Amino acid sequence: MALRGSRSDSPAPSDHSDAADDLRDGIEQFRRGEYRGALRTFERLHDSDVATAVEALRWSAQANAKLGAHGTAEAQLHQALGRVAELELLQRDKARASIQLRLAACEQRKGNDEEAERLQRAAIASLDRANGSADDGESVSSRTNRQMTLGSAWNNLGITLMRCGQRDGAREAFEKALAIRQALRDQEGYCLAASNLLALEGESSNGQGPSQEFISAMEEHVKTARQLGASAHVLTPLRVNFANCLEAAKAWRIAAKARRELFGLSMPDEELRLVAKCEACKASNPKLRCSRCRQAFFCSDACQRKAWPVHRHECSARDEAAHKAKASHDCPMCLEAMLLNASTSASPVLVLECLHVVHRSCWQSLLEARDGEAQCPICRDPLAMSS
């Protein structure tokens, strides 16, 4: 986001306005994935007024990082950090924090988690100072943007601490990120922080199976995300982590249920019969099954006739072959079949961020062969969460 401030040595208002427009154009190019075009736009702004120049340098660094020029990106971030002291006082802390978070990402890429943690904590301190010095005349959008950055800082710190094995600190960081993002009604940010927290709690179960408290917490996060208005697309990372956490904790049946909800799959016949109740009298172990929809059960012909006035409105012909095919996937690595709607205790599975599915053992072998580099074997997408 652009930092707009007036200084005595700023260009004429029209020039400043043009620079701000160019900065917005460059950001739009970046968000469309036009990184080289965005970089050319940002580079023209490096000698603009200091507020625009600092932002242009920061965005230039992000564009260079996307293009693989990580050394250049890091140098531009340090250049931007060096100019923060030239900004107006109220702009400095927010600008410094944004740059520190990008530098922390550079350190994480190099495997230097200790330095990443230091930078992230420094960013949080900068934002806390900015919150403390904000005046009543500050715009709502400025205050919201700063809180959004603070939520990102806590979330990123949680990831770093999680990587370092500091689970208590990571949990506290993720919970702070959740509180901020819930207050801002930031649907996507809330889902990402909740997903990270669930991954942390899933790892902490040590294969003993999740506690009911853990499962309830997962369900509560999904419920809160829905209340915030999260779409199915935004909920997907949270649902993926939900299913994977349960699978890692060996809660096979609950994990299968989570995958059914994620992919819209039906319950397998043998499990459906175990939980079936008569549509008319609600008795267990009904003997008859609707031959048309295959989802309704009845104790007798009499119960079926009694339930028909209601059931007729929800009964529709079912393509059994299509439903079975939707639930069956071949692992792209070992080519063995995986039934996603049923327990996979014999060969546990992993749902990747891109929604392709592999056997966990195959995925682990791939990570070891590629020295930890996570890339989907089907769509070749880089997968940050699955590394």
PDB file of C-alpha atoms in Angstrom, residues 24-261:
ATOM      1  CA  ARG A  24      -0.868   2.033  -7.813  1.00  0.00           C
ATOM      2  CA  ASP A  25      -0.504   0.932 -11.453  1.00  0.00           C
ATOM      3  CA  GLY A  26       2.637  -1.019 -10.579  1.00  0.00           C
ATOM      4  CA  ILE A  27       0.920  -2.736  -7.658  1.00  0.00           C
ATOM      5  CA  GLU A  28      -1.963  -3.761  -9.932  1.00  0.00           C
ATOM      6  CA  GLN A  29       0.529  -5.168 -12.460  1.00  0.00           C
ATOM      7  CA  PHE A  30       2.212  -7.109  -9.664  1.00  0.00           C
ATOM      8  CA  ARG A  31      -1.096  -8.555  -8.474  1.00  0.00           C
ATOM      9  CA  ARG A  32      -1.909  -9.659 -12.026  1.00  0.00           C
ATOM     10  CA  GLY A  33       1.392 -11.539 -12.121  1.00  0.00           C
ATOM     11  CA  GLU A  34       3.038  -9.104 -14.560  1.00  0.00           C
ATOM     12  CA  TYR A  35       6.238  -8.946 -12.514  1.00  0.00           C
ATOM     13  CA  ARG A  36       8.622  -7.581 -15.166  1.00  0.00           C
ATOM     14  CA  GLY A  37       6.213  -4.819 -16.152  1.00  0.00           C
ATOM     15  CA  ALA A  38       5.600  -3.986 -12.497  1.00  0.00           C
ATOM     16  CA  LEU A  39       9.351  -3.862 -11.877  1.00  0.00           C
ATOM     17  CA  ARG A  40       9.854  -1.344 -14.682  1.00  0.00           C
ATOM     18  CA  THR A  41       7.070   0.822 -13.224  1.00  0.00           C
ATOM     19  CA  PHE A  42       8.507   0.683  -9.694  1.00  0.00           C
ATOM     20  CA  GLU A  43      12.067   1.424 -10.847  1.00  0.00           C
ATOM     21  CA  ARG A  44      10.924   4.719 -12.373  1.00  0.00           C
ATOM     22  CA  LEU A  45       9.760   5.764  -8.889  1.00  0.00           C
ATOM     23  CA  HIS A  46      12.967   5.123  -6.939  1.00  0.00           C
ATOM     24  CA  ASP A  47      13.871   8.835  -7.167  1.00  0.00           C
ATOM     25  CA  SER A  48      10.378  10.155  -6.344  1.00  0.00           C
ATOM     26  CA  ASP A  49       9.370  11.752  -3.056  1.00  0.00           C
ATOM     27  CA  VAL A  50      10.651   9.680  -0.156  1.00  0.00           C
ATOM     28  CA  ALA A  51       7.314   8.078   0.794  1.00  0.00           C
ATOM     29  CA  THR A  52       6.696   6.856  -2.767  1.00  0.00           C
ATOM     30  CA  ALA A  53      10.355   5.834  -3.207  1.00  0.00           C
ATOM     31  CA  VAL A  54      10.323   3.666  -0.066  1.00  0.00           C
ATOM     32  CA  GLU A  55       7.177   1.869  -1.194  1.00  0.00           C
ATOM     33  CA  ALA A  56       8.491   1.502  -4.750  1.00  0.00           C
ATOM     34  CA  LEU A  57      11.685  -0.082  -3.424  1.00  0.00           C
ATOM     35  CA  ARG A  58       9.695  -2.498  -1.257  1.00  0.00           C
ATOM     36  CA  TRP A  59       7.468  -3.531  -4.138  1.00  0.00           C
ATOM     37  CA  SER A  60      10.493  -3.771  -6.457  1.00  0.00           C
ATOM     38  CA  ALA A  61      11.976  -6.240  -3.992  1.00  0.00           C
ATOM     39  CA  GLN A  62       8.803  -8.335  -4.060  1.00  0.00           C
ATOM     40  CA  ALA A  63       8.798  -8.345  -7.870  1.00  0.00           C
ATOM     41  CA  ASN A  64      12.482  -9.335  -7.997  1.00  0.00           C
ATOM     42  CA  ALA A  65      11.824 -12.125  -5.493  1.00  0.00           C
ATOM     43  CA  LYS A  66       9.036 -13.444  -7.742  1.00  0.00           C
ATOM     44  CA  LEU A  67      11.503 -13.394 -10.651  1.00  0.00           C
ATOM     45  CA  GLY A  68      14.109 -15.282  -8.620  1.00  0.00           C
ATOM     46  CA  ALA A  69      16.490 -12.335  -8.145  1.00  0.00           C
ATOM     47  CA  HIS A  70      16.638 -12.799  -4.370  1.00  0.00           C
ATOM     48  CA  GLY A  71      19.944 -10.991  -3.853  1.00  0.00           C
ATOM     49  CA  THR A  72      18.681  -7.898  -5.652  1.00  0.00           C
ATOM     50  CA  ALA A  73      15.425  -8.075  -3.688  1.00  0.00           C
ATOM     51  CA  GLU A  74      17.234  -8.150  -0.356  1.00  0.00           C
ATOM     52  CA  ALA A  75      19.497  -5.242  -1.354  1.00  0.00           C
ATOM     53  CA  GLN A  76      16.449  -3.144  -2.318  1.00  0.00           C
ATOM     54  CA  LEU A  77      14.790  -3.889   1.029  1.00  0.00           C
ATOM     55  CA  HIS A  78      17.891  -2.705   2.893  1.00  0.00           C
ATOM     56  CA  GLN A  79      17.935   0.396   0.695  1.00  0.00           C
ATOM     57  CA  ALA A  80      14.292   1.078   1.571  1.00  0.00           C
ATOM     58  CA  LEU A  81      14.987   0.483   5.274  1.00  0.00           C
ATOM     59  CA  GLY A  82      17.821   2.998   5.110  1.00  0.00           C
ATOM     60  CA  ARG A  83      15.439   5.708   3.888  1.00  0.00           C
ATOM     61  CA  VAL A  84      12.723   5.152   6.510  1.00  0.00           C
ATOM     62  CA  ALA A  85      14.309   7.782   8.779  1.00  0.00           C
ATOM     63  CA  GLU A  86      13.517  10.393   6.081  1.00  0.00           C
ATOM     64  CA  LEU A  87       9.777   9.753   6.392  1.00  0.00           C
ATOM     65  CA  GLU A  88       7.456  11.779   8.569  1.00  0.00           C
ATOM     66  CA  LEU A  89       7.416  10.519  12.141  1.00  0.00           C
ATOM     67  CA  LEU A  90       3.962   8.920  12.003  1.00  0.00           C
ATOM     68  CA  GLN A  91       4.867   6.991   8.839  1.00  0.00           C
ATOM     69  CA  ARG A  92       8.125   5.486  10.018  1.00  0.00           C
ATOM     70  CA  ASP A  93       7.013   2.615  12.240  1.00  0.00           C
ATOM     71  CA  LYS A  94       4.492   1.173   9.760  1.00  0.00           C
ATOM     72  CA  ALA A  95       6.953   1.459   6.851  1.00  0.00           C
ATOM     73  CA  ARG A  96       9.794  -0.048   8.917  1.00  0.00           C
ATOM     74  CA  ALA A  97       7.600  -2.988   9.971  1.00  0.00           C
ATOM     75  CA  SER A  98       6.529  -3.800   6.401  1.00  0.00           C
ATOM     76  CA  ILE A  99      10.158  -3.876   5.267  1.00  0.00           C
ATOM     77  CA  GLN A 100      11.275  -5.928   8.272  1.00  0.00           C
ATOM     78  CA  LEU A 101       8.637  -8.561   7.484  1.00  0.00           C
ATOM     79  CA  ARG A 102       9.898  -8.847   3.894  1.00  0.00           C
ATOM     80  CA  LEU A 103      13.502  -9.140   5.158  1.00  0.00           C
ATOM     81  CA  ALA A 104      12.347 -11.865   7.557  1.00  0.00           C
ATOM     82  CA  ALA A 105      10.955 -13.786   4.583  1.00  0.00           C
ATOM     83  CA  CYS A 106      14.385 -13.482   2.914  1.00  0.00           C
ATOM     84  CA  GLU A 107      16.038 -14.932   6.016  1.00  0.00           C
ATOM     85  CA  GLN A 108      13.541 -17.796   6.161  1.00  0.00           C
ATOM     86  CA  ARG A 109      14.299 -18.640   2.549  1.00  0.00           C
ATOM     87  CA  LYS A 110      17.975 -18.918   3.523  1.00  0.00           C
ATOM     88  CA  GLY A 111      17.078 -21.098   6.520  1.00  0.00           C
ATOM     89  CA  ASN A 112      18.064 -18.427   9.060  1.00  0.00           C
ATOM     90  CA  ASP A 113      15.062 -18.728  11.365  1.00  0.00           C
ATOM     91  CA  GLU A 114      16.803 -17.003  14.275  1.00  0.00           C
ATOM     92  CA  GLU A 115      17.276 -13.792  12.274  1.00  0.00           C
ATOM     93  CA  ALA A 116      13.760 -14.115  10.821  1.00  0.00           C
ATOM     94  CA  GLU A 117      12.351 -14.264  14.348  1.00  0.00           C
ATOM     95  CA  ARG A 118      14.348 -11.169  15.386  1.00  0.00           C
ATOM     96  CA  LEU A 119      13.033  -9.190  12.403  1.00  0.00           C
ATOM     97  CA  GLN A 120       9.448 -10.311  12.956  1.00  0.00           C
ATOM     98  CA  ARG A 121       9.550  -9.335  16.625  1.00  0.00           C
ATOM     99  CA  ALA A 122      11.065  -5.987  15.632  1.00  0.00           C
ATOM    100  CA  ALA A 123       8.211  -5.476  13.147  1.00  0.00           C
ATOM    101  CA  ILE A 124       5.630  -6.211  15.846  1.00  0.00           C
ATOM    102  CA  ALA A 125       7.351  -3.716  18.181  1.00  0.00           C
ATOM    103  CA  SER A 126       7.299  -1.093  15.403  1.00  0.00           C
ATOM    104  CA  LEU A 127       3.587  -1.627  14.817  1.00  0.00           C
ATOM    105  CA  ASP A 128       2.824  -1.500  18.543  1.00  0.00           C
ATOM    106  CA  ARG A 129       4.631   1.850  18.715  1.00  0.00           C
ATOM    107  CA  ALA A 130       2.611   3.070  15.731  1.00  0.00           C
ATOM    108  CA  ASN A 131      -0.613   2.019  17.462  1.00  0.00           C
ATOM    109  CA  GLY A 132       0.447   3.850  20.599  1.00  0.00           C
ATOM    110  CA  SER A 133       1.293   7.076  18.790  1.00  0.00           C
ATOM    111  CA  ALA A 134      -1.748   7.155  16.473  1.00  0.00           C
ATOM    112  CA  ASP A 135      -3.889  10.272  16.828  1.00  0.00           C
ATOM    113  CA  ASP A 136      -7.659  10.650  16.735  1.00  0.00           C
ATOM    114  CA  GLY A 137      -7.506  12.194  13.275  1.00  0.00           C
ATOM    115  CA  GLU A 138      -6.026   9.086  11.666  1.00  0.00           C
ATOM    116  CA  SER A 139      -8.184   7.617   8.907  1.00  0.00           C
ATOM    117  CA  VAL A 140      -9.973   4.302   9.418  1.00  0.00           C
ATOM    118  CA  SER A 141      -8.231   2.812   6.374  1.00  0.00           C
ATOM    119  CA  SER A 142      -4.788   3.708   7.763  1.00  0.00           C
ATOM    120  CA  ARG A 143      -5.592   2.137  11.137  1.00  0.00           C
ATOM    121  CA  THR A 144      -7.046  -0.962   9.445  1.00  0.00           C
ATOM    122  CA  ASN A 145      -4.027  -1.391   7.171  1.00  0.00           C
ATOM    123  CA  ARG A 146      -1.699  -1.213  10.167  1.00  0.00           C
ATOM    124  CA  GLN A 147      -3.731  -3.829  12.042  1.00  0.00           C
ATOM    125  CA  MET A 148      -3.738  -6.060   8.959  1.00  0.00           C
ATOM    126  CA  THR A 149       0.061  -5.855   8.891  1.00  0.00           C
ATOM    127  CA  LEU A 150       0.202  -6.618  12.620  1.00  0.00           C
ATOM    128  CA  GLY A 151      -1.946  -9.707  12.081  1.00  0.00           C
ATOM    129  CA  SER A 152       0.437 -10.855   9.329  1.00  0.00           C
ATOM    130  CA  ALA A 153       3.432 -10.238  11.586  1.00  0.00           C
ATOM    131  CA  TRP A 154       2.038 -12.410  14.380  1.00  0.00           C
ATOM    132  CA  ASN A 155       1.085 -15.146  11.904  1.00  0.00           C
ATOM    133  CA  ASN A 156       4.559 -15.133  10.321  1.00  0.00           C
ATOM    134  CA  LEU A 157       6.210 -15.197  13.738  1.00  0.00           C
ATOM    135  CA  GLY A 158       4.079 -18.220  14.621  1.00  0.00           C
ATOM    136  CA  ILE A 159       5.321 -20.037  11.513  1.00  0.00           C
ATOM    137  CA  THR A 160       8.941 -19.270  12.413  1.00  0.00           C
ATOM    138  CA  LEU A 161       8.529 -20.422  16.017  1.00  0.00           C
ATOM    139  CA  MET A 162       6.738 -23.549  14.836  1.00  0.00           C
ATOM    140  CA  ARG A 163       9.658 -24.370  12.539  1.00  0.00           C
ATOM    141  CA  CYS A 164      12.015 -23.907  15.506  1.00  0.00           C
ATOM    142  CA  GLY A 165       9.976 -26.248  17.712  1.00  0.00           C
ATOM    143  CA  GLN A 166       8.802 -23.462  20.041  1.00  0.00           C
ATOM    144  CA  ARG A 167       5.220 -24.684  20.176  1.00  0.00           C
ATOM    145  CA  ASP A 168       3.960 -22.574  23.083  1.00  0.00           C
ATOM    146  CA  GLY A 169       5.282 -19.374  21.516  1.00  0.00           C
ATOM    147  CA  ALA A 170       3.881 -20.369  18.117  1.00  0.00           C
ATOM    148  CA  ARG A 171       0.462 -21.082  19.624  1.00  0.00           C
ATOM    149  CA  GLU A 172       0.401 -17.667  21.322  1.00  0.00           C
ATOM    150  CA  ALA A 173       1.426 -15.937  18.076  1.00  0.00           C
ATOM    151  CA  PHE A 174      -1.243 -17.694  15.996  1.00  0.00           C
ATOM    152  CA  GLU A 175      -3.914 -16.929  18.598  1.00  0.00           C
ATOM    153  CA  LYS A 176      -2.987 -13.234  18.514  1.00  0.00           C
ATOM    154  CA  ALA A 177      -3.166 -13.274  14.717  1.00  0.00           C
ATOM    155  CA  LEU A 178      -6.605 -14.914  14.916  1.00  0.00           C
ATOM    156  CA  ALA A 179      -7.918 -12.322  17.375  1.00  0.00           C
ATOM    157  CA  ILE A 180      -6.742  -9.428  15.202  1.00  0.00           C
ATOM    158  CA  ARG A 181      -8.112 -10.921  11.991  1.00  0.00           C
ATOM    159  CA  GLN A 182     -11.430 -11.815  13.557  1.00  0.00           C
ATOM    160  CA  ALA A 183     -11.800  -8.236  14.817  1.00  0.00           C
ATOM    161  CA  LEU A 184     -11.024  -6.965  11.301  1.00  0.00           C
ATOM    162  CA  ARG A 185     -13.395  -9.543   9.749  1.00  0.00           C
ATOM    163  CA  ASP A 186     -10.485 -10.595   7.545  1.00  0.00           C
ATOM    164  CA  GLN A 187     -11.877 -13.886   6.237  1.00  0.00           C
ATOM    165  CA  GLU A 188      -8.848 -15.107   4.310  1.00  0.00           C
ATOM    166  CA  GLY A 189      -6.346 -14.054   6.972  1.00  0.00           C
ATOM    167  CA  TYR A 190      -8.415 -15.752   9.672  1.00  0.00           C
ATOM    168  CA  CYS A 191      -8.556 -19.012   7.721  1.00  0.00           C
ATOM    169  CA  LEU A 192      -4.795 -18.996   7.096  1.00  0.00           C
ATOM    170  CA  ALA A 193      -3.948 -18.331  10.757  1.00  0.00           C
ATOM    171  CA  ALA A 194      -6.456 -20.958  11.923  1.00  0.00           C
ATOM    172  CA  SER A 195      -4.985 -23.425   9.442  1.00  0.00           C
ATOM    173  CA  ASN A 196      -1.499 -22.821  10.852  1.00  0.00           C
ATOM    174  CA  LEU A 197      -2.748 -23.213  14.423  1.00  0.00           C
ATOM    175  CA  LEU A 198      -4.468 -26.471  13.561  1.00  0.00           C
ATOM    176  CA  ALA A 199      -1.299 -27.782  11.910  1.00  0.00           C
ATOM    177  CA  LEU A 200       0.594 -26.963  15.109  1.00  0.00           C
ATOM    178  CA  GLU A 201      -1.974 -28.697  17.326  1.00  0.00           C
ATOM    179  CA  GLY A 202      -2.073 -31.683  14.979  1.00  0.00           C
ATOM    180  CA  GLU A 203       1.687 -32.139  15.247  1.00  0.00           C
ATOM    181  CA  SER A 204       1.422 -31.877  19.039  1.00  0.00           C
ATOM    182  CA  SER A 205      -0.903 -34.900  19.221  1.00  0.00           C
ATOM    183  CA  ASN A 206       2.102 -37.252  18.683  1.00  0.00           C
ATOM    184  CA  GLY A 207       0.022 -39.810  16.837  1.00  0.00           C
ATOM    185  CA  GLN A 208      -2.109 -40.568  19.917  1.00  0.00           C
ATOM    186  CA  GLY A 209      -5.306 -39.425  18.231  1.00  0.00           C
ATOM    187  CA  PRO A 210      -6.838 -35.976  18.610  1.00  0.00           C
ATOM    188  CA  SER A 211      -8.625 -35.038  21.777  1.00  0.00           C
ATOM    189  CA  GLN A 212     -12.261 -34.044  21.606  1.00  0.00           C
ATOM    190  CA  GLU A 213     -11.141 -30.558  22.610  1.00  0.00           C
ATOM    191  CA  PHE A 214      -8.857 -30.449  19.561  1.00  0.00           C
ATOM    192  CA  ILE A 215     -11.612 -31.591  17.190  1.00  0.00           C
ATOM    193  CA  SER A 216     -14.067 -29.109  18.719  1.00  0.00           C
ATOM    194  CA  ALA A 217     -11.521 -26.308  18.266  1.00  0.00           C
ATOM    195  CA  MET A 218     -11.145 -27.228  14.601  1.00  0.00           C
ATOM    196  CA  GLU A 219     -14.885 -27.192  14.071  1.00  0.00           C
ATOM    197  CA  GLU A 220     -15.195 -23.871  15.925  1.00  0.00           C
ATOM    198  CA  HIS A 221     -12.617 -22.247  13.638  1.00  0.00           C
ATOM    199  CA  VAL A 222     -14.528 -23.404  10.558  1.00  0.00           C
ATOM    200  CA  LYS A 223     -17.758 -22.102  12.093  1.00  0.00           C
ATOM    201  CA  THR A 224     -16.183 -18.708  12.895  1.00  0.00           C
ATOM    202  CA  ALA A 225     -14.775 -18.428   9.371  1.00  0.00           C
ATOM    203  CA  ARG A 226     -18.252 -19.056   7.970  1.00  0.00           C
ATOM    204  CA  GLN A 227     -19.724 -16.419  10.276  1.00  0.00           C
ATOM    205  CA  LEU A 228     -17.147 -13.968   8.912  1.00  0.00           C
ATOM    206  CA  GLY A 229     -18.565 -14.698   5.461  1.00  0.00           C
ATOM    207  CA  ALA A 230     -15.715 -16.873   4.159  1.00  0.00           C
ATOM    208  CA  SER A 231     -16.505 -18.458   0.804  1.00  0.00           C
ATOM    209  CA  ALA A 232     -15.863 -22.127   0.045  1.00  0.00           C
ATOM    210  CA  HIS A 233     -12.676 -21.093  -1.779  1.00  0.00           C
ATOM    211  CA  VAL A 234     -11.340 -19.151   1.219  1.00  0.00           C
ATOM    212  CA  LEU A 235     -12.262 -22.022   3.577  1.00  0.00           C
ATOM    213  CA  THR A 236     -10.348 -24.575   1.515  1.00  0.00           C
ATOM    214  CA  PRO A 237      -6.892 -24.186   3.185  1.00  0.00           C
ATOM    215  CA  LEU A 238      -8.521 -24.597   6.592  1.00  0.00           C
ATOM    216  CA  ARG A 239     -10.457 -27.666   5.475  1.00  0.00           C
ATOM    217  CA  VAL A 240      -7.335 -29.188   3.892  1.00  0.00           C
ATOM    218  CA  ASN A 241      -5.384 -28.759   7.122  1.00  0.00           C
ATOM    219  CA  PHE A 242      -8.308 -30.127   9.114  1.00  0.00           C
ATOM    220  CA  ALA A 243      -8.318 -33.350   7.083  1.00  0.00           C
ATOM    221  CA  ASN A 244      -4.522 -33.702   7.125  1.00  0.00           C
ATOM    222  CA  CYS A 245      -4.241 -33.076  10.889  1.00  0.00           C
ATOM    223  CA  LEU A 246      -6.785 -35.785  11.598  1.00  0.00           C
ATOM    224  CA  GLU A 247      -5.043 -38.200   9.228  1.00  0.00           C
ATOM    225  CA  ALA A 248      -1.660 -37.510  10.843  1.00  0.00           C
ATOM    226  CA  ALA A 249      -3.223 -38.129  14.261  1.00  0.00           C
ATOM    227  CA  LYS A 250      -4.578 -41.484  13.013  1.00  0.00           C
ATOM    228  CA  ALA A 251      -8.203 -40.450  13.506  1.00  0.00           C
ATOM    229  CA  TRP A 252      -9.041 -42.362  10.347  1.00  0.00           C
ATOM    230  CA  ARG A 253     -12.846 -42.198  10.305  1.00  0.00           C
ATOM    231  CA  ILE A 254     -12.997 -38.517  11.277  1.00  0.00           C
ATOM    232  CA  ALA A 255     -10.336 -37.733   8.660  1.00  0.00           C
ATOM    233  CA  ALA A 256     -12.392 -39.544   6.030  1.00  0.00           C
ATOM    234  CA  LYS A 257     -15.417 -37.484   7.031  1.00  0.00           C
ATOM    235  CA  ALA A 258     -13.373 -34.284   6.669  1.00  0.00           C
ATOM    236  CA  ARG A 259     -12.273 -35.344   3.151  1.00  0.00           C
ATOM    237  CA  ARG A 260     -15.862 -36.129   2.209  1.00  0.00           C
ATOM    238  CA  GLU A 261     -16.874 -32.599   3.201  1.00  0.00           C
TER     239      GLU A 261
END
